[in-house]
Coordinates of C-alpha atoms in Angstrom, one line a residue:
Chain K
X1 CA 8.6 -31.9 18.3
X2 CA 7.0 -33.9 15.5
X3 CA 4.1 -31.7 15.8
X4 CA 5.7 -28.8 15.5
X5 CA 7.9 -30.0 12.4
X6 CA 4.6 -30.6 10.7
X7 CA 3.0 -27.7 11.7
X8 CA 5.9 -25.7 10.1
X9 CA 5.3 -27.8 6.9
X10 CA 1.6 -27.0 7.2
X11 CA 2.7 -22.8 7.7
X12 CA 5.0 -23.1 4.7
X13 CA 2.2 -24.5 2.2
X14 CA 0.0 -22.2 0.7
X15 CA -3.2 -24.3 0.9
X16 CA -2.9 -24.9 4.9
X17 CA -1.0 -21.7 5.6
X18 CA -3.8 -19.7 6.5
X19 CA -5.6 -22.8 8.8
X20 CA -2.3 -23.8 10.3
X21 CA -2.1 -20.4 11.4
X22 CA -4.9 -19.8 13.4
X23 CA -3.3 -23.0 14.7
X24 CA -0.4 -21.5 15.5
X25 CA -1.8 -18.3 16.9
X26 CA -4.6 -19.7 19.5
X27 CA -1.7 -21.9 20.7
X28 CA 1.0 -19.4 21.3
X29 CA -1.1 -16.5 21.7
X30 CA -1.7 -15.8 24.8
X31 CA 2.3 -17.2 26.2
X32 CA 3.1 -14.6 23.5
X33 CA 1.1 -11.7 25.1
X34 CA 2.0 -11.9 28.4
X35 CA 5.5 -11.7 27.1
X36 CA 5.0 -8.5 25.3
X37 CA 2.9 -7.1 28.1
X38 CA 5.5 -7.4 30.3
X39 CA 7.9 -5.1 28.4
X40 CA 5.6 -2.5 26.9
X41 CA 3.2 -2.5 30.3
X42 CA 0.3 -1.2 28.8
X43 CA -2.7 -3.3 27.6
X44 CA -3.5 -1.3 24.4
X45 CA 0.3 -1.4 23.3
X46 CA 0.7 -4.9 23.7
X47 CA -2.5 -5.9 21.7
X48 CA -0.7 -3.5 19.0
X49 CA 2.5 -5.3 18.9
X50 CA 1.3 -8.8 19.4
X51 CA -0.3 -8.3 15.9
X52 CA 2.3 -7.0 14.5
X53 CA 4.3 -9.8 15.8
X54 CA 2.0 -12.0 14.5
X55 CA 2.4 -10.2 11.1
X56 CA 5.7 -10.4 10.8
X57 CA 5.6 -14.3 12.2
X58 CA 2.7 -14.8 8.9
X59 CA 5.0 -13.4 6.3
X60 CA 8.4 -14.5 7.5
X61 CA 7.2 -18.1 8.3
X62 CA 8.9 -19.4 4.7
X63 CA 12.2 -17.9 5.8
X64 CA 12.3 -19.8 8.9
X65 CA 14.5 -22.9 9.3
X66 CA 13.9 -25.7 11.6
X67 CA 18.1 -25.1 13.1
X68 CA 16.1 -23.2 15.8
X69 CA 12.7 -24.1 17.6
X70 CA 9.8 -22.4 16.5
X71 CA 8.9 -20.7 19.7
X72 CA 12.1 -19.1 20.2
X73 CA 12.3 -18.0 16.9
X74 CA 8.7 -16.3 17.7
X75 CA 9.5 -14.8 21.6
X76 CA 12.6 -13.1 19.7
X77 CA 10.3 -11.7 17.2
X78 CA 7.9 -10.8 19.7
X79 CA 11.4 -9.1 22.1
X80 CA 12.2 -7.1 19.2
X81 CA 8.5 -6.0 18.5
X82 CA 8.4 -5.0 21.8
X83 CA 11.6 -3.2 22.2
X84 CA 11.2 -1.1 19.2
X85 CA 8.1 -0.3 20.2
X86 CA 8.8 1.3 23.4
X87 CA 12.3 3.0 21.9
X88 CA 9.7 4.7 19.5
X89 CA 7.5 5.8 22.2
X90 CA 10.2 7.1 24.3
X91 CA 11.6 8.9 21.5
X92 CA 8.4 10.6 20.2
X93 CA 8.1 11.6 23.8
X94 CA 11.8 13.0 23.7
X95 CA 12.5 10.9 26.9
X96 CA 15.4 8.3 26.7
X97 CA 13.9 4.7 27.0
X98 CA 14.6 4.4 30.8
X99 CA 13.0 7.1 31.8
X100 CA 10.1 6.2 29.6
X101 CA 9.8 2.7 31.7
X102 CA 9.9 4.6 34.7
X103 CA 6.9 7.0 33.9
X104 CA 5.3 4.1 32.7
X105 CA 5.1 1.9 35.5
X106 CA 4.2 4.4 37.9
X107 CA 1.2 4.8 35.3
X108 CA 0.0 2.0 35.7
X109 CA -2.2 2.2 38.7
X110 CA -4.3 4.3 36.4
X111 CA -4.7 1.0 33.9
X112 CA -8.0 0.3 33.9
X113 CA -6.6 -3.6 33.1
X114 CA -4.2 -3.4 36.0
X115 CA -5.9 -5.3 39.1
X116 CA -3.0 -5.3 41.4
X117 CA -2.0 -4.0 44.4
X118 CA 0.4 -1.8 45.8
X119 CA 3.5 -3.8 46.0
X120 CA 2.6 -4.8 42.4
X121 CA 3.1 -1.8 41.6
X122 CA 6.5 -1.2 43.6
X123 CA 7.7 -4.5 42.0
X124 CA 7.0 -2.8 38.3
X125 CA 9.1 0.2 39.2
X126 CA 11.7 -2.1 40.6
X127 CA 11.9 -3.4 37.1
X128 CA 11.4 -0.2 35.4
X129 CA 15.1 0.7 37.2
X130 CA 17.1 -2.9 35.5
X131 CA 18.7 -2.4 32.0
X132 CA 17.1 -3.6 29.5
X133 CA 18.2 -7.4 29.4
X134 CA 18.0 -7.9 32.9
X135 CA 14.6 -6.3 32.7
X136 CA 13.8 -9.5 30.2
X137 CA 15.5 -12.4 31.9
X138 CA 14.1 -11.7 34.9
X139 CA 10.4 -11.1 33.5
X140 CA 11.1 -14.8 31.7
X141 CA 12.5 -16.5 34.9
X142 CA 10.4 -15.5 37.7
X143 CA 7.2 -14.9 36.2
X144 CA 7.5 -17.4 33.0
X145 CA 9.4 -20.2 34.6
X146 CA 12.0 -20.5 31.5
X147 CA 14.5 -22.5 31.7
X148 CA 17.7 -20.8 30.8
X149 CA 18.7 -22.8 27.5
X150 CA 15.7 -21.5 26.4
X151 CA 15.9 -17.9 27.5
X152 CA 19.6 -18.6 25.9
X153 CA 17.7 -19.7 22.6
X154 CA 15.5 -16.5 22.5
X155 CA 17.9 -13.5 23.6
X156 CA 20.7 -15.1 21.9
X157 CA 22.7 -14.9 24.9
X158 CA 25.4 -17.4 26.8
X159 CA 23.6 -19.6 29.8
X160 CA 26.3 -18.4 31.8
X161 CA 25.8 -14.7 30.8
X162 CA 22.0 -14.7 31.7
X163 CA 22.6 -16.7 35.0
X164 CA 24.0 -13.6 35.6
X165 CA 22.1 -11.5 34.6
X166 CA 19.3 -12.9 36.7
X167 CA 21.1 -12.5 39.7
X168 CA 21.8 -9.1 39.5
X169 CA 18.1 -8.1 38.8
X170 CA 17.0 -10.2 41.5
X171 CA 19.3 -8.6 43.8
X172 CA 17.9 -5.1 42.7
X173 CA 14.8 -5.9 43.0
X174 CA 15.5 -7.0 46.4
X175 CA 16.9 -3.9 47.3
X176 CA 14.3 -1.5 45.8
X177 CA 11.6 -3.3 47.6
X178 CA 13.4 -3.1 50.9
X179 CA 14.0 0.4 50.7
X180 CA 10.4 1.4 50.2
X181 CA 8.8 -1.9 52.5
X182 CA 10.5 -2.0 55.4
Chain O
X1 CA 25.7 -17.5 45.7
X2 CA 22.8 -19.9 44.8
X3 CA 21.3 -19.6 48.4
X4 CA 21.9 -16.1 48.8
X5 CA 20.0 -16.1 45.1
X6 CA 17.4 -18.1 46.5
X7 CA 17.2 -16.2 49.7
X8 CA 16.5 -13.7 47.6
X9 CA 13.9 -15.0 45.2
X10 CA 12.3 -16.0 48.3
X11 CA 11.9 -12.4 50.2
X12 CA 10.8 -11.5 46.6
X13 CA 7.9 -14.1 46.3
X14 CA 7.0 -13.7 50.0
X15 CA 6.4 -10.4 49.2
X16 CA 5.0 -10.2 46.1
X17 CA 3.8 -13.9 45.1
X18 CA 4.0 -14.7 41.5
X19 CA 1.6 -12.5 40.1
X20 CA 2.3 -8.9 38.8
X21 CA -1.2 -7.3 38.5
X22 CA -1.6 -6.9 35.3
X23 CA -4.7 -8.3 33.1
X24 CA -6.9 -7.9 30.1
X25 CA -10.2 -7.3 29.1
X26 CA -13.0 -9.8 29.5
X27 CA -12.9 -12.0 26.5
X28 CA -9.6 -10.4 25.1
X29 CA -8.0 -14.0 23.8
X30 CA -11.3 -15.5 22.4
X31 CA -11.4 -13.4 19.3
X32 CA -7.6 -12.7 18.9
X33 CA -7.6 -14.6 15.6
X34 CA -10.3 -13.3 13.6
X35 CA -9.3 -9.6 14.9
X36 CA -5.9 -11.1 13.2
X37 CA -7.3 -12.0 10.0
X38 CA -8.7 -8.9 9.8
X39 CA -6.1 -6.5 10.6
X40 CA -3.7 -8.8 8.1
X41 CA -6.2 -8.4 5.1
X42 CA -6.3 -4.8 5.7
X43 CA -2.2 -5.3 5.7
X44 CA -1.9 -6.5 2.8
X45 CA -5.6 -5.3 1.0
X46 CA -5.3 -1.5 1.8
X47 CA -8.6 -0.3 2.3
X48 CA -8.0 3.6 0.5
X49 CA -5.6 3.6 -2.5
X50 CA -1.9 5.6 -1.9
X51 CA -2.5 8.0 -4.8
X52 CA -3.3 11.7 -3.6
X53 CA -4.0 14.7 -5.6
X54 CA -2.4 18.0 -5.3
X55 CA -3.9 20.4 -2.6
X56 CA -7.4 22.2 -4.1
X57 CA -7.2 20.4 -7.4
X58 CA -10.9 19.4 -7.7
X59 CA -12.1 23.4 -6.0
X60 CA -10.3 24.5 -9.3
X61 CA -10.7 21.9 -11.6
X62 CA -14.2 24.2 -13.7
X63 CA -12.3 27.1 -14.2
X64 CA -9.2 25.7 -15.6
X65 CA -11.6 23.2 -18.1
X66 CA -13.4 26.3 -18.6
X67 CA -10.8 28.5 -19.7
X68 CA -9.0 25.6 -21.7
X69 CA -12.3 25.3 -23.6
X70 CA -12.8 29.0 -24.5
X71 CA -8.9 29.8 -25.6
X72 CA -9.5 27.1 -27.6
X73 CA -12.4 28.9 -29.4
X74 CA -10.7 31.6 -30.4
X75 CA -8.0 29.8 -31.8
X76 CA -10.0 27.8 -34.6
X77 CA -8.4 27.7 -37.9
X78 CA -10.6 29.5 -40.6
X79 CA -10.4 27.7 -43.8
X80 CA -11.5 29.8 -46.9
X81 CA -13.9 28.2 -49.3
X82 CA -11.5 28.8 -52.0
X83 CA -8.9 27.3 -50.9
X84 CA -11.0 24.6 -49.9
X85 CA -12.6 24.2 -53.3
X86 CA -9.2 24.3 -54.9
X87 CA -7.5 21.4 -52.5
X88 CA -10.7 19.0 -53.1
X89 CA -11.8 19.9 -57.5
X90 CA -8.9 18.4 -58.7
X91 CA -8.8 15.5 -56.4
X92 CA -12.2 15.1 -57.1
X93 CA -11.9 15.3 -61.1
X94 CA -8.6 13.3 -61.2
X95 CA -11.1 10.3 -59.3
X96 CA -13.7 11.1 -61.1
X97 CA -11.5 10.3 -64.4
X98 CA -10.0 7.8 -63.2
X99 CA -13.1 5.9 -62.2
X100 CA -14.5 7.0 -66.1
X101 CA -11.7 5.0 -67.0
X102 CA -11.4 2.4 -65.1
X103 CA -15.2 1.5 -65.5
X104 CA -15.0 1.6 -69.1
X105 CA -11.9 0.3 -70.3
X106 CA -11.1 -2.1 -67.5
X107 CA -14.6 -3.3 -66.7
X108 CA -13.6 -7.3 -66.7
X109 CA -10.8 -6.1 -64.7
X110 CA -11.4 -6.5 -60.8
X111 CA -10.0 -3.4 -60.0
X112 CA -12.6 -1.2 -58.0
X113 CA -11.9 2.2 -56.9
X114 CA -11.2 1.2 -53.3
X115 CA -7.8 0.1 -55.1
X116 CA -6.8 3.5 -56.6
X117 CA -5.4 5.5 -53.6
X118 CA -5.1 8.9 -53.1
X119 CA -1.5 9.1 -53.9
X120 CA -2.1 7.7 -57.1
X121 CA -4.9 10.2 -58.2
X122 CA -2.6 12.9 -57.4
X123 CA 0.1 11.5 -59.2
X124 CA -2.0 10.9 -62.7
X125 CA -3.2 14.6 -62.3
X126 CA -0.3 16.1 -61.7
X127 CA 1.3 14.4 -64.8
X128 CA -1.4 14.8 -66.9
X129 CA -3.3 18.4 -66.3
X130 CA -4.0 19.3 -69.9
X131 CA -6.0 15.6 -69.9
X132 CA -8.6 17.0 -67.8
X133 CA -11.4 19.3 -69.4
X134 CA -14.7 19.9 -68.3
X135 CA -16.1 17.7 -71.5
X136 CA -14.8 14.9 -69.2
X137 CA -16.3 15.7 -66.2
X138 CA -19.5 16.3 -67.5
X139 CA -19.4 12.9 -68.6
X140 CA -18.6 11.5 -65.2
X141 CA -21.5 13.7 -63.4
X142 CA -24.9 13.7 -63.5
X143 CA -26.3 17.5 -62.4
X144 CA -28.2 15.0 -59.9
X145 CA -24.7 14.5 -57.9
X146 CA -24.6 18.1 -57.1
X147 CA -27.4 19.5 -54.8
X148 CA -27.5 22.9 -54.0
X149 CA -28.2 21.9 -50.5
X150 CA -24.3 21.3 -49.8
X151 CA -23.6 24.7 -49.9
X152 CA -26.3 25.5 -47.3
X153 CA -25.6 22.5 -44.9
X154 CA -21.8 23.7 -45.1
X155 CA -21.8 26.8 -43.4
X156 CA -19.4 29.1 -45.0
X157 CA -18.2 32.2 -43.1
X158 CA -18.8 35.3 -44.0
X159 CA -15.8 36.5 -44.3
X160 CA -14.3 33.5 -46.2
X161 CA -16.9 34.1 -49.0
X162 CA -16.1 37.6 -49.1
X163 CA -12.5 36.7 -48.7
X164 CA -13.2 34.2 -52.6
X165 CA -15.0 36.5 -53.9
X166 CA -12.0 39.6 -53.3
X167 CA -10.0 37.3 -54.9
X168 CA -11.5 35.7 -57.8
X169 CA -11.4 37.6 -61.3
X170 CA -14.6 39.2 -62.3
X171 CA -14.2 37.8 -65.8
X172 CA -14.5 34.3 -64.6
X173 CA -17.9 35.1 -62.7
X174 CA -19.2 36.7 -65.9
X175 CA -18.3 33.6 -68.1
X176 CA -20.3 31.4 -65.3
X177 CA -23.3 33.5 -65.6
X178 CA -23.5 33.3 -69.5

């Protein structure tokens, strides 16, 4: 916590803002990407928007106040990104945003960075079907371990209301998985 | 509810595992921040300026100088020699006087003829015109200050020359000649 206090001094100073955040970046880079990447599927897409979430993170960084930890503050910059940037792709493809998801993920075994197997790719459709927000707490619980104060922190949500949540899309997933496994 | 979440979780993991398949190119994360630093300079330094010009503008530009030039041409003012004589003699004399004058009457004066403006020559000729003769300017010019050669470095049109001469009164060119 100390750490980060001074390293949110450091972002805020002119003359150790730009070394502080390369700081910043190789340390929450890559947590960062595989959040995006989870939401907008595609490799090139989330490379786009994780430096743009980066941008925005470099010129808001003065605004930011230490009432909320630094990382959550960055994951909801990095949601939105995200989110915006697959409600403009679904609109410039005149598709409503679920039906965007779903043609994505069945995409994806043409991803030249997808290595993953069948069921992988079942699972990803299985997400493709949750709304929106149980689409994210699910991606942050089961894949990222989160604990749910902090997934509270990020979405802005009620522990209780992403508890769930989470047990709905788990329960879909279930479902969807079972209808095309066994 | 929490087992049957967990049961869940479980037949999800057992079936899956914890991995979803997707991955990046070799390298991807090692040079994430100078590709950054780049993209941010280009951000905030834009690398072509916003400013456009309107469609064909430089395809066109020739003939619109071109024709700008040559209506410009025709319409430059012709300024006959008389009236060109007449706007500059009696400046010219009322100096002229003036600096007669000033050189001999006010010599210990510092006054120089940088001091007397234009305004001020116009205003002593125009209330005195009968002080001027040509006695007086012959005493301010030496035949030296007028070369011949000013006439034929001035070009003077045609047509303005003929335009003086129409207009001047024969008697006057006779009394020149004597």
């Amino acid at each position: 916590m100390t750490e980060e206090i001074t390293l949110v001094k450091e972002l805020q100073n002119t003359q150790s803002k730009e070394r502080a955040f390369r700081v910043l970046i190789s340390q929450y880079k890559e947590r960062l990407y595989w959040h995006i990447r989870k939401i907008v599927i595609s490799h090139d897409d989330a490379d786009d928007v994780l430096q743009n979430t980066f941008i925005k993170i470099f010129r808001n960084i003065d605004k930011f106040k230490a009432d909320s930890k630094l990382y959550s503050w960055m994951y909801r910059i990095a949601t939105n990104e995200a989110i915006t940037f697959i409600n403009k792709r679904a609109k410039e493809n005149n598709v409503d945003i679920e039906e965007w998801q779903q043609e994505n993920a069945s995409s994806i075994v043409n991803d030249t960075n997808f290595s993953g197997e069948e069921i992988q790719v079942i699972l990803q459709k299985a997400i493709a079907t949750l709304p929106q927000k149980q689409q994210l707490v699910f991606n942050m619980k089961y894949f990222d371990d989160l604990k749910y104060t902090e997934i509270s922190e990020i979405l802005e949500t009620s522990v209780g209301g992403l508890k769930a949540s989470y047990h709905h899309a788990v329960k879909k997933i279930e479902e969807y998985i079972k209808s095309i496994v066994d | 509810m929490n087992n049957n979440l967990e049961h869940s979780e479980e037949f999800i993991r057992s079936k899956v595992g914890l991995k979803n398949g997707l991955s990046t190119p070799e390298n991807y994360f090692e040079g994430f921040e100078d590709s950054f630093f780049a993209t941010l300079s280009s951000e905030i330094i834009p690398n072509e300026h916003k400013l456009e010009v309107p469609s064909n503008y430089f395809e066109t530009l020739e003939d619109r100088i071109l024709a700008k030039v040559s209506k410009e041409k025709k319409e430059t003012k012709v300024i006959s020699l008389r009236e060109r004589m007449l706007q500059i003699i009696p400046t010219a004399a009322a100096a002229s006087v003036l600096l007669f004058i000033g050189l001999t009457y006010f010599s210990n004066s510092t006054v120089t003829f940088d001091d007397i403006t234009t305004t001020d020559i116009d205003s002593w000729y125009d209330n005195n015109p009968d002080n001027i003769n040509s006695s007086d300017l012959a005493m301010v010019f030496e035949a030296s200050d007028f070369d011949d050669n000013i006439l034929l470095e001035n070009s003077i049109e045609e047509e303005s020359l003929e335009e003086y001469l129409n207009a001047v009164d024969p008697s006057t060119l006779l009394n020149e000649i004597k």
